[in-house]
PDB file of C-alpha atoms in Angstrom:
ATOM      1  CA  MET A 914     139.363  99.842  83.169  1.00 37.00           C
ATOM      2  CA  GLN A 915     138.229  97.364  81.244  1.00 37.00           C
ATOM      3  CA  ALA A 916     136.413  98.207  77.842  1.00 38.00           C
ATOM      4  CA  ARG A 917     134.134  96.148  75.880  1.00 37.00           C
ATOM      5  CA  LEU A 918     136.106  95.106  72.760  1.00 40.00           C
ATOM      6  CA  ASP A 919     135.390  92.489  70.446  1.00 41.00           C
ATOM      7  CA  GLU A 920     137.713  89.946  70.390  1.00 42.00           C
ATOM      8  CA  LYS A 921     140.500  89.431  67.908  1.00 45.00           C
ATOM      9  CA  PRO A 922     142.744  87.252  66.456  1.00 49.00           C
ATOM     10  CA  PHE A 923     146.606  87.840  67.648  1.00 45.00           C
ATOM     11  CA  ASP A 924     149.445  87.546  66.030  1.00 51.00           C
ATOM     12  CA  ASP A 925     152.465  88.465  68.612  1.00 78.00           C
ATOM     13  CA  SER A 926     153.731  85.770  70.154  1.00 86.00           C
ATOM     14  CA  HIS A 927     154.052  87.326  73.132  1.00 84.00           C
ATOM     15  CA  ASP A 928     150.188  88.075  73.798  1.00 92.00           C
ATOM     16  CA  ARG A 929     149.657  84.980  72.525  1.00 93.00           C
ATOM     17  CA  MET A 930     151.717  83.931  75.366  1.00 94.00           C
ATOM     18  CA  ILE A 931     149.491  86.208  77.559  1.00 95.00           C
ATOM     19  CA  LEU A 932     146.540  84.467  76.353  1.00 96.00           C
ATOM     20  CA  ASP A 933     147.517  81.009  77.414  1.00 95.00           C
ATOM     21  CA  ALA A 934     148.856  81.473  80.463  1.00 96.00           C
ATOM     22  CA  LEU A 935     145.039  82.846  81.507  1.00 96.00           C
ATOM     23  CA  ALA A 936     143.816  79.901  79.957  1.00 95.00           C
ATOM     24  CA  ALA A 937     145.710  77.889  81.724  1.00 95.00           C
ATOM     25  CA  GLY A 938     144.616  79.330  84.651  1.00 94.00           C
ATOM     26  CA  GLY A 939     148.186  81.167  85.575  1.00 95.00           C
ATOM     27  CA  THR A 940     146.425  83.764  87.514  1.00 96.00           C
ATOM     28  CA  GLU A 941     147.931  84.512  90.430  1.00 95.00           C
ATOM     29  CA  LEU A 942     147.619  87.140  93.985  1.00 96.00           C
ATOM     30  CA  ALA A 943     149.384  89.851  95.300  1.00 95.00           C
ATOM     31  CA  PHE A 944     148.114  91.474  98.246  1.00 95.00           C
ATOM     32  CA  GLN A 945     148.791  95.006  99.486  1.00 94.00           C
ATOM     33  CA  PRO A 946     147.312  95.426 102.950  1.00 93.00           C
ATOM     34  CA  ILE A 947     145.202  98.848 103.383  1.00 95.00           C
ATOM     35  CA  LEU A 948     145.423 100.127 106.693  1.00 94.00           C
ATOM     36  CA  ARG A 949     143.236 102.142 109.341  1.00 95.00           C
ATOM     37  CA  SER A 950     144.394 105.950 109.594  1.00 95.00           C
ATOM     38  CA  GLY A 951     145.239 107.264 112.713  1.00 88.00           C
ATOM     39  CA  PRO A 952     147.523 106.685 115.789  1.00 85.00           C
ATOM     40  CA  ARG A 953     147.550 102.988 115.706  1.00 82.00           C
ATOM     41  CA  GLN A 954     147.288 101.983 112.059  1.00 79.00           C
ATOM     42  CA  ARG A 955     146.160  98.325 112.349  1.00 89.00           C
ATOM     43  CA  ILE A 956     145.596  96.675 108.953  1.00 90.00           C
ATOM     44  CA  GLY A 957     141.783  97.344 107.910  1.00 92.00           C
ATOM     45  CA  PHE A 958     142.361  94.492 104.888  1.00 94.00           C
ATOM     46  CA  PHE A 959     143.503  93.729 102.121  1.00 95.00           C
ATOM     47  CA  GLU A 960     144.019  94.209  97.896  1.00 96.00           C
ATOM     48  CA  GLY A 961     144.493  91.510  96.152  1.00 96.00           C
ATOM     49  CA  LEU A 962     145.583  91.999  92.732  1.00 96.00           C
ATOM     50  CA  ALA A 963     146.498  89.857  90.045  1.00 97.00           C
ATOM     51  CA  ARG A 964     149.512  88.478  88.804  1.00 97.00           C
ATOM     52  CA  LEU A 965     149.873  86.196  85.259  1.00 97.00           C
ATOM     53  CA  ARG A 966     152.566  83.792  85.545  1.00 95.00           C
ATOM     54  CA  LEU A 967     153.615  82.643  81.498  1.00 95.00           C
ATOM     55  CA  GLU A 968     153.959  79.107  80.822  1.00 90.00           C
ATOM     56  CA  ARG A 969     158.210  79.848  81.465  1.00 88.00           C
ATOM     57  CA  GLY A 970     157.891  80.606  84.703  1.00 91.00           C
ATOM     58  CA  GLU A 971     158.213  84.717  84.287  1.00 93.00           C
ATOM     59  CA  VAL A 972     155.363  86.466  86.426  1.00 95.00           C
ATOM     60  CA  LEU A 973     153.704  89.528  84.833  1.00 95.00           C
ATOM     61  CA  MET A 974     152.842  92.986  86.559  1.00 95.00           C
ATOM     62  CA  PRO A 975     149.393  93.861  85.389  1.00 94.00           C
ATOM     63  CA  GLY A 976     150.579  96.968  83.241  1.00 93.00           C
ATOM     64  CA  ALA A 977     152.243  94.212  81.141  1.00 94.00           C
ATOM     65  CA  PHE A 978     148.934  91.474  80.272  1.00 95.00           C
ATOM     66  CA  LEU A 979     146.019  93.416  80.966  1.00 94.00           C
ATOM     67  CA  PRO A 980     145.961  95.820  77.767  1.00 93.00           C
ATOM     68  CA  VAL A 981     146.372  92.095  75.381  1.00 95.00           C
ATOM     69  CA  ILE A 982     143.812  90.486  77.956  1.00 95.00           C
ATOM     70  CA  GLU A 983     141.371  93.477  78.039  1.00 91.00           C
ATOM     71  CA  GLN A 984     141.844  93.285  73.814  1.00 92.00           C
ATOM     72  CA  ALA A 985     141.240  90.150  73.380  1.00 94.00           C
ATOM     73  CA  GLY A 986     137.338  90.279  75.732  1.00 93.00           C
ATOM     74  CA  ARG A 987     138.677  88.495  77.835  1.00 95.00           C
ATOM     75  CA  GLY A 988     138.676  90.678  81.179  1.00 94.00           C
ATOM     76  CA  PRO A 989     135.709  88.534  82.749  1.00 95.00           C
ATOM     77  CA  GLN A 990     138.034  84.948  82.523  1.00 96.00           C
ATOM     78  CA  LEU A 991     140.085  87.120  84.876  1.00 97.00           C
ATOM     79  CA  ASP A 992     138.265  88.143  86.961  1.00 97.00           C
ATOM     80  CA  ARG A 993     136.321  85.227  87.358  1.00 97.00           C
ATOM     81  CA  TYR A 994     139.677  82.911  88.137  1.00 97.00           C
ATOM     82  CA  VAL A 995     140.393  85.943  89.948  1.00 97.00           C
ATOM     83  CA  LEU A 996     137.511  85.804  92.270  1.00 97.00           C
ATOM     84  CA  ARG A 997     138.377  81.835  92.962  1.00 96.00           C
ATOM     85  CA  HIS A 998     141.473  83.029  94.806  1.00 96.00           C
ATOM     86  CA  ALA A 999     139.604  85.482  96.673  1.00 97.00           C
ATOM     87  CA  LEU A1000     137.261  82.913  98.085  1.00 97.00           C
ATOM     88  CA  GLY A1001     139.772  80.653  98.230  1.00 95.00           C
ATOM     89  CA  THR A1002     142.287  82.732 100.404  1.00 94.00           C
ATOM     90  CA  LEU A1003     138.853  84.023 102.829  1.00 95.00           C
ATOM     91  CA  GLU A1004     137.969  80.225 103.334  1.00 95.00           C
ATOM     92  CA  ASP A1005     141.910  79.791 104.671  1.00 91.00           C
ATOM     93  CA  ARG A1006     142.230  82.909 106.808  1.00 90.00           C
ATOM     94  CA  PRO A1007     139.015  82.889 108.976  1.00 89.00           C
ATOM     95  CA  ARG A1008     140.443  86.662 110.167  1.00 88.00           C
ATOM     96  CA  LEU A1009     141.341  87.981 106.265  1.00 91.00           C
ATOM     97  CA  ARG A1010     139.205  90.462 104.273  1.00 95.00           C
ATOM     98  CA  VAL A1011     139.923  90.434 100.726  1.00 96.00           C
ATOM     99  CA  SER A1012     139.074  93.560  98.254  1.00 97.00           C
ATOM    100  CA  ILE A1013     139.025  92.787  94.439  1.00 97.00           C
ATOM    101  CA  ASN A1014     138.706  94.362  91.295  1.00 95.00           C
ATOM    102  CA  VAL A1015     136.417  94.152  88.718  1.00 94.00           C
ATOM    103  CA  GLY A1016     135.611  96.024  85.450  1.00 87.00           C
ATOM    104  CA  LEU A1017     133.171  96.777  82.876  1.00 85.00           C
ATOM    105  CA  GLN A1018     133.739  93.838  80.976  1.00 87.00           C
ATOM    106  CA  THR A1019     132.497  91.832  84.352  1.00 92.00           C
ATOM    107  CA  MET A1020     129.304  93.971  85.178  1.00 91.00           C
ATOM    108  CA  THR A1021     127.646  92.890  82.065  1.00 88.00           C
ATOM    109  CA  ASP A1022     129.134  89.177  81.879  1.00 88.00           C
ATOM    110  CA  PRO A1023     126.288  86.837  83.972  1.00 92.00           C
ATOM    111  CA  GLY A1024     129.419  84.372  84.826  1.00 95.00           C
ATOM    112  CA  TRP A1025     130.324  86.528  87.470  1.00 96.00           C
ATOM    113  CA  ILE A1026     127.353  86.789  89.473  1.00 96.00           C
ATOM    114  CA  ASN A1027     126.464  83.206  88.554  1.00 96.00           C
ATOM    115  CA  LEU A1028     130.134  81.938  89.957  1.00 97.00           C
ATOM    116  CA  LEU A1029     129.761  83.867  92.899  1.00 97.00           C
ATOM    117  CA  GLN A1030     126.078  83.129  93.801  1.00 96.00           C
ATOM    118  CA  ARG A1031     128.013  79.540  93.360  1.00 96.00           C
ATOM    119  CA  GLU A1032     130.621  79.244  95.646  1.00 95.00           C
ATOM    120  CA  VAL A1033     128.998  81.086  98.103  1.00 95.00           C
ATOM    121  CA  ALA A1034     125.139  79.154  98.280  1.00 93.00           C
ATOM    122  CA  ASP A1035     127.260  77.192 101.234  1.00 91.00           C
ATOM    123  CA  ARG A1036     129.592  79.663 102.881  1.00 93.00           C
ATOM    124  CA  PRO A1037     128.243  82.414 102.602  1.00 93.00           C
ATOM    125  CA  HIS A1038     130.223  83.943 106.182  1.00 93.00           C
ATOM    126  CA  LEU A1039     132.856  84.323 103.261  1.00 96.00           C
ATOM    127  CA  THR A1040     130.513  87.498 101.698  1.00 95.00           C
ATOM    128  CA  ASP A1041     130.951  89.686 104.337  1.00 94.00           C
ATOM    129  CA  ARG A1042     134.610  89.975 104.109  1.00 96.00           C
ATOM    130  CA  LEU A1043     134.907  89.788 100.736  1.00 98.00           C
ATOM    131  CA  ILE A1044     135.710  93.521  98.931  1.00 98.00           C
ATOM    132  CA  VAL A1045     134.224  94.441  95.464  1.00 97.00           C
ATOM    133  CA  GLU A1046     136.299  98.078  93.693  1.00 96.00           C
ATOM    134  CA  MET A1047     134.928  99.166  90.437  1.00 90.00           C
ATOM    135  CA  THR A1048     136.701 101.611  89.255  1.00 78.00           C
ATOM    136  CA  GLU A1049     135.049 105.327  88.798  1.00 67.00           C
ATOM    137  CA  LEU A1050     135.153 105.014  84.952  1.00 66.00           C
ATOM    138  CA  ALA A1051     133.489 101.811  85.340  1.00 65.00           C
ATOM    139  CA  VAL A1052     130.260 102.667  86.544  1.00 69.00           C
ATOM    140  CA  ALA A1053     129.519 105.917  83.698  1.00 70.00           C
ATOM    141  CA  ASP A1054     126.345 103.871  82.633  1.00 77.00           C
ATOM    142  CA  PRO A1055     124.107 103.364  85.805  1.00 79.00           C
ATOM    143  CA  ASP A1056     121.672 100.738  83.350  1.00 83.00           C
ATOM    144  CA  ILE A1057     124.643  98.168  83.780  1.00 85.00           C
ATOM    145  CA  THR A1058     125.912  99.505  87.197  1.00 86.00           C
ATOM    146  CA  VAL A1059     123.214  99.683  89.521  1.00 87.00           C
ATOM    147  CA  PRO A1060     122.469  96.119  89.086  1.00 90.00           C
ATOM    148  CA  PHE A1061     125.082  94.542  89.177  1.00 92.00           C
ATOM    149  CA  THR A1062     125.881  96.367  93.149  1.00 92.00           C
ATOM    150  CA  ARG A1063     122.808  95.799  93.719  1.00 91.00           C
ATOM    151  CA  THR A1064     123.653  92.027  93.406  1.00 94.00           C
ATOM    152  CA  VAL A1065     126.666  91.535  94.496  1.00 95.00           C
ATOM    153  CA  ARG A1066     125.647  93.940  97.799  1.00 94.00           C
ATOM    154  CA  ALA A1067     122.562  91.664  98.656  1.00 95.00           C
ATOM    155  CA  LEU A1068     124.952  88.845  98.691  1.00 95.00           C
ATOM    156  CA  GLY A1069     126.826  90.255 101.401  1.00 96.00           C
ATOM    157  CA  VAL A1070     129.523  91.388  99.968  1.00 97.00           C
ATOM    158  CA  THR A1071     131.149  95.164 100.474  1.00 97.00           C
ATOM    159  CA  VAL A1072     130.912  97.159  97.348  1.00 95.00           C
ATOM    160  CA  VAL A1073     133.414 100.080  96.873  1.00 94.00           C
ATOM    161  CA  LEU A1074     134.235 103.123  93.662  1.00 90.00           C
ATOM    162  CA  ASP A1075     137.683 102.790  92.539  1.00 89.00           C
ATOM    163  CA  ASP A1076     140.007 105.839  91.541  1.00 83.00           C
ATOM    164  CA  PHE A1077     137.157 108.811  93.013  1.00 80.00           C
ATOM    165  CA  GLY A1078     137.914 111.885  91.642  1.00 74.00           C
ATOM    166  CA  ALA A1079     139.714 110.810  88.620  1.00 66.00           C
ATOM    167  CA  GLY A1080     136.408 110.338  86.871  1.00 62.00           C
ATOM    168  CA  HIS A1081     133.008 112.283  86.078  1.00 57.00           C
ATOM    169  CA  THR A1082     130.890 111.069  89.153  1.00 58.00           C
ATOM    170  CA  ALA A1083     127.466 112.548  89.431  1.00 57.00           C
ATOM    171  CA  PHE A1084     126.299 113.235  93.347  1.00 63.00           C
ATOM    172  CA  ARG A1085     122.957 111.096  92.337  1.00 65.00           C
ATOM    173  CA  GLN A1086     124.927 108.312  91.124  1.00 67.00           C
ATOM    174  CA  PHE A1087     126.483 107.975  95.139  1.00 69.00           C
ATOM    175  CA  ARG A1088     122.707 107.609  96.063  1.00 73.00           C
ATOM    176  CA  ASP A1089     121.506 105.073  93.018  1.00 75.00           C
ATOM    177  CA  LEU A1090     124.753 103.028  93.913  1.00 80.00           C
ATOM    178  CA  ALA A1091     124.148 103.112  97.388  1.00 80.00           C
ATOM    179  CA  LEU A1092     128.262 102.337  97.632  1.00 90.00           C
ATOM    180  CA  ASP A1093     129.403 101.404 101.323  1.00 95.00           C
ATOM    181  CA  GLY A1094     133.251 103.157 100.257  1.00 94.00           C
ATOM    182  CA  VAL A1095     135.062 105.074  97.860  1.00 93.00           C
ATOM    183  CA  LYS A1096     139.091 104.801  96.738  1.00 93.00           C
ATOM    184  CA  ILE A1097     139.886 108.717  96.871  1.00 90.00           C
ATOM    185  CA  ASP A1098     142.191 108.525  93.095  1.00 86.00           C
ATOM    186  CA  GLY A1099     146.038 109.076  93.798  1.00 88.00           C
ATOM    187  CA  PHE A1100     146.700 111.631  91.910  1.00 88.00           C
ATOM    188  CA  PHE A1101     145.365 113.619  95.208  1.00 89.00           C
ATOM    189  CA  SER A1102     147.398 112.416  97.388  1.00 88.00           C
ATOM    190  CA  ARG A1103     151.270 112.800  95.795  1.00 87.00           C
ATOM    191  CA  GLY A1104     152.537 116.013  97.997  1.00 88.00           C
ATOM    192  CA  ILE A1105     149.260 116.268  99.869  1.00 93.00           C
ATOM    193  CA  GLU A1106     150.903 118.338 102.551  1.00 93.00           C
ATOM    194  CA  ASN A1107     152.153 120.526 100.156  1.00 93.00           C
ATOM    195  CA  ASP A1108     149.627 121.319  97.495  1.00 94.00           C
ATOM    196  CA  ALA A1109     146.672 122.996  99.298  1.00 95.00           C
ATOM    197  CA  ASP A1110     144.661 122.806  96.052  1.00 93.00           C
ATOM    198  CA  ASN A1111     144.100 119.243  97.067  1.00 92.00           C
ATOM    199  CA  ARG A1112     143.970 118.782 100.669  1.00 95.00           C
ATOM    200  CA  CYS A1113     140.731 121.198  99.848  1.00 94.00           C
ATOM    201  CA  LEU A1114     139.667 118.869  97.006  1.00 90.00           C
ATOM    202  CA  ILE A1115     140.507 115.376  99.737  1.00 93.00           C
ATOM    203  CA  LYS A1116     138.409 117.677 102.379  1.00 94.00           C
ATOM    204  CA  ALA A1117     136.035 118.188 100.079  1.00 90.00           C
ATOM    205  CA  LEU A1118     135.527 114.276  98.914  1.00 89.00           C
ATOM    206  CA  VAL A1119     135.488 112.513 102.408  1.00 93.00           C
ATOM    207  CA  ASP A1120     132.572 114.692 103.579  1.00 93.00           C
ATOM    208  CA  ILE A1121     130.855 114.266 100.400  1.00 88.00           C
ATOM    209  CA  ALA A1122     131.507 110.361 100.933  1.00 89.00           C
ATOM    210  CA  ARG A1123     130.855 110.617 104.897  1.00 92.00           C
ATOM    211  CA  HIS A1124     127.397 112.109 103.859  1.00 90.00           C
ATOM    212  CA  PHE A1125     126.454 108.673 102.180  1.00 89.00           C
ATOM    213  CA  GLU A1126     127.652 106.984 104.935  1.00 92.00           C
ATOM    214  CA  MET A1127     130.513 105.711 102.740  1.00 94.00           C
ATOM    215  CA  PHE A1128     134.276 104.871 103.640  1.00 96.00           C
ATOM    216  CA  THR A1129     137.349 106.576 102.467  1.00 97.00           C
ATOM    217  CA  VAL A1130     140.692 105.007 101.152  1.00 97.00           C
ATOM    218  CA  ALA A1131     143.930 106.870  99.816  1.00 96.00           C
ATOM    219  CA  GLU A1132     145.881 105.551  97.097  1.00 94.00           C
ATOM    220  CA  PHE A1133     149.528 106.209  96.601  1.00 93.00           C
ATOM    221  CA  VAL A1134     150.845 106.713 100.365  1.00 95.00           C
ATOM    222  CA  GLU A1135     154.398 107.209 100.223  1.00 94.00           C
ATOM    223  CA  THR A1136     155.878 109.144 102.939  1.00 94.00           C
ATOM    224  CA  PRO A1137     154.734 109.899 107.061  1.00 94.00           C
ATOM    225  CA  GLU A1138     153.770 113.550 106.150  1.00 95.00           C
ATOM    226  CA  GLN A1139     151.192 112.240 103.763  1.00 95.00           C
ATOM    227  CA  ALA A1140     150.412 109.620 106.041  1.00 95.00           C
ATOM    228  CA  GLN A1141     149.798 111.774 108.624  1.00 95.00           C
ATOM    229  CA  CYS A1142     147.756 114.512 106.309  1.00 97.00           C
ATOM    230  CA  LEU A1143     145.386 112.399 105.045  1.00 97.00           C
ATOM    231  CA  THR A1144     144.573 110.943 108.682  1.00 97.00           C
ATOM    232  CA  ASP A1145     144.064 115.478 108.973  1.00 97.00           C
ATOM    233  CA  LEU A1146     141.673 115.521 106.966  1.00 97.00           C
ATOM    234  CA  GLY A1147     139.827 112.808 107.699  1.00 97.00           C
ATOM    235  CA  VAL A1148     140.610 109.977 105.388  1.00 97.00           C
ATOM    236  CA  ASP A1149     139.705 106.631 107.241  1.00 97.00           C
ATOM    237  CA  PHE A1150     142.390 103.926 105.377  1.00 97.00           C
ATOM    238  CA  LEU A1151     145.561 104.253 103.765  1.00 97.00           C
ATOM    239  CA  GLN A1152     147.314 101.797 101.532  1.00 96.00           C
ATOM    240  CA  GLY A1153     150.737 102.606 100.168  1.00 94.00           C
ATOM    241  CA  HIS A1154     154.075 101.520 100.104  1.00 92.00           C
ATOM    242  CA  LEU A1155     154.702 103.608 103.522  1.00 91.00           C
ATOM    243  CA  PHE A1156     153.279 100.477 105.454  1.00 91.00           C
ATOM    244  CA  ALA A1157     154.087  98.036 102.071  1.00 89.00           C
ATOM    245  CA  PRO A1158     153.965  96.371  98.458  1.00 90.00           C
ATOM    246  CA  ALA A1159     151.859  94.128  96.807  1.00 92.00           C
ATOM    247  CA  ARG A1160     153.265  91.024  97.958  1.00 90.00           C
ATOM    248  CA  GLN A1161     152.329  87.447  96.958  1.00 86.00           C
ATOM    249  CA  HIS A1162     153.336  85.176 100.033  1.00 75.00           C
ATOM    250  CA  PRO A1163     151.372  83.310 102.524  1.00 59.00           C
ATOM    251  CA  ASP A1164     153.574  83.608 105.389  1.00 66.00           C
ATOM    252  CA  TRP A1165     153.929  87.621 104.789  1.00 60.00           C
ATOM    253  CA  ILE A1166     150.056  87.517 105.282  1.00 63.00           C
ATOM    254  CA  THR A1167     150.135  86.148 108.380  1.00 61.00           C
ATOM    255  CA  ALA A1168     152.645  87.505 109.753  1.00 57.00           C
ATOM    256  CA  ASN A1169     150.856  91.074 109.223  1.00 57.00           C
ATOM    257  CA  ILE A1170     147.557  89.543 110.301  1.00 52.00           C
ATOM    258  CA  ALA A1171     149.155  89.045 113.528  1.00 45.00           C
ATOM    259  CA  GLN A1172     150.273  92.125 114.382  1.00 46.00           C
ATOM    260  CA  ALA A1173     147.435  93.443 113.527  1.00 45.00           C
ATOM    261  CA  ALA A1174     145.478  92.515 116.403  1.00 37.00           C
ATOM    262  CA  MET A1175     148.475  93.058 118.703  1.00 27.00           C
TER     263      MET A1175
END
């Protein structure tokens, strides 16, 4: 989640390297496949996950750079870079669907929406293959999230609630936000085959999503037993290291797309 914080100077040299890399456009995307559940687990879409390449060549994972960027109030800048990368990928690979994350800072910053509108003005065919994920902790204020969601969906973009079950989303928000899908928080997936309580909770979450005509994604799927249990509970899509980690190599993406089309 990207919290609203006042920008402040950074004395630490490592923090400065991170902010300099962001300013220089060092953002890259790694892609993790999200598969349809069931006996033929075809790829439904990919999640594009941010990476940051420092000037010296080191590539950082989100946990290493997001706290610095968020504390500096640079979340919207990061999300704009990610959006550009995602749209470029969709343009280059017409069979791909990609999801990206946005934080609360971005929802209150008109720059991201303006960028999306400009980028797709002459390429409207891209929006129906773009998915935007909002963390559940970022939708606490409907005065912010409802206008953002409606504007994005009006452009043809799919909107998904991430980390469903981790926060306190009210049922009313499902109606007001008019979401297309939900990602069930990974806490519920771990050890699901041996946890009757979590199976009951996931079944309830799936039923709620279906009532509101939303698809469901389970994260952190690591074993075949997990995958089968989640499939039996009615989850639509599965994501996790059982299938593949997030990778940055386009050849890997192409190979998986070809496999999924078989």
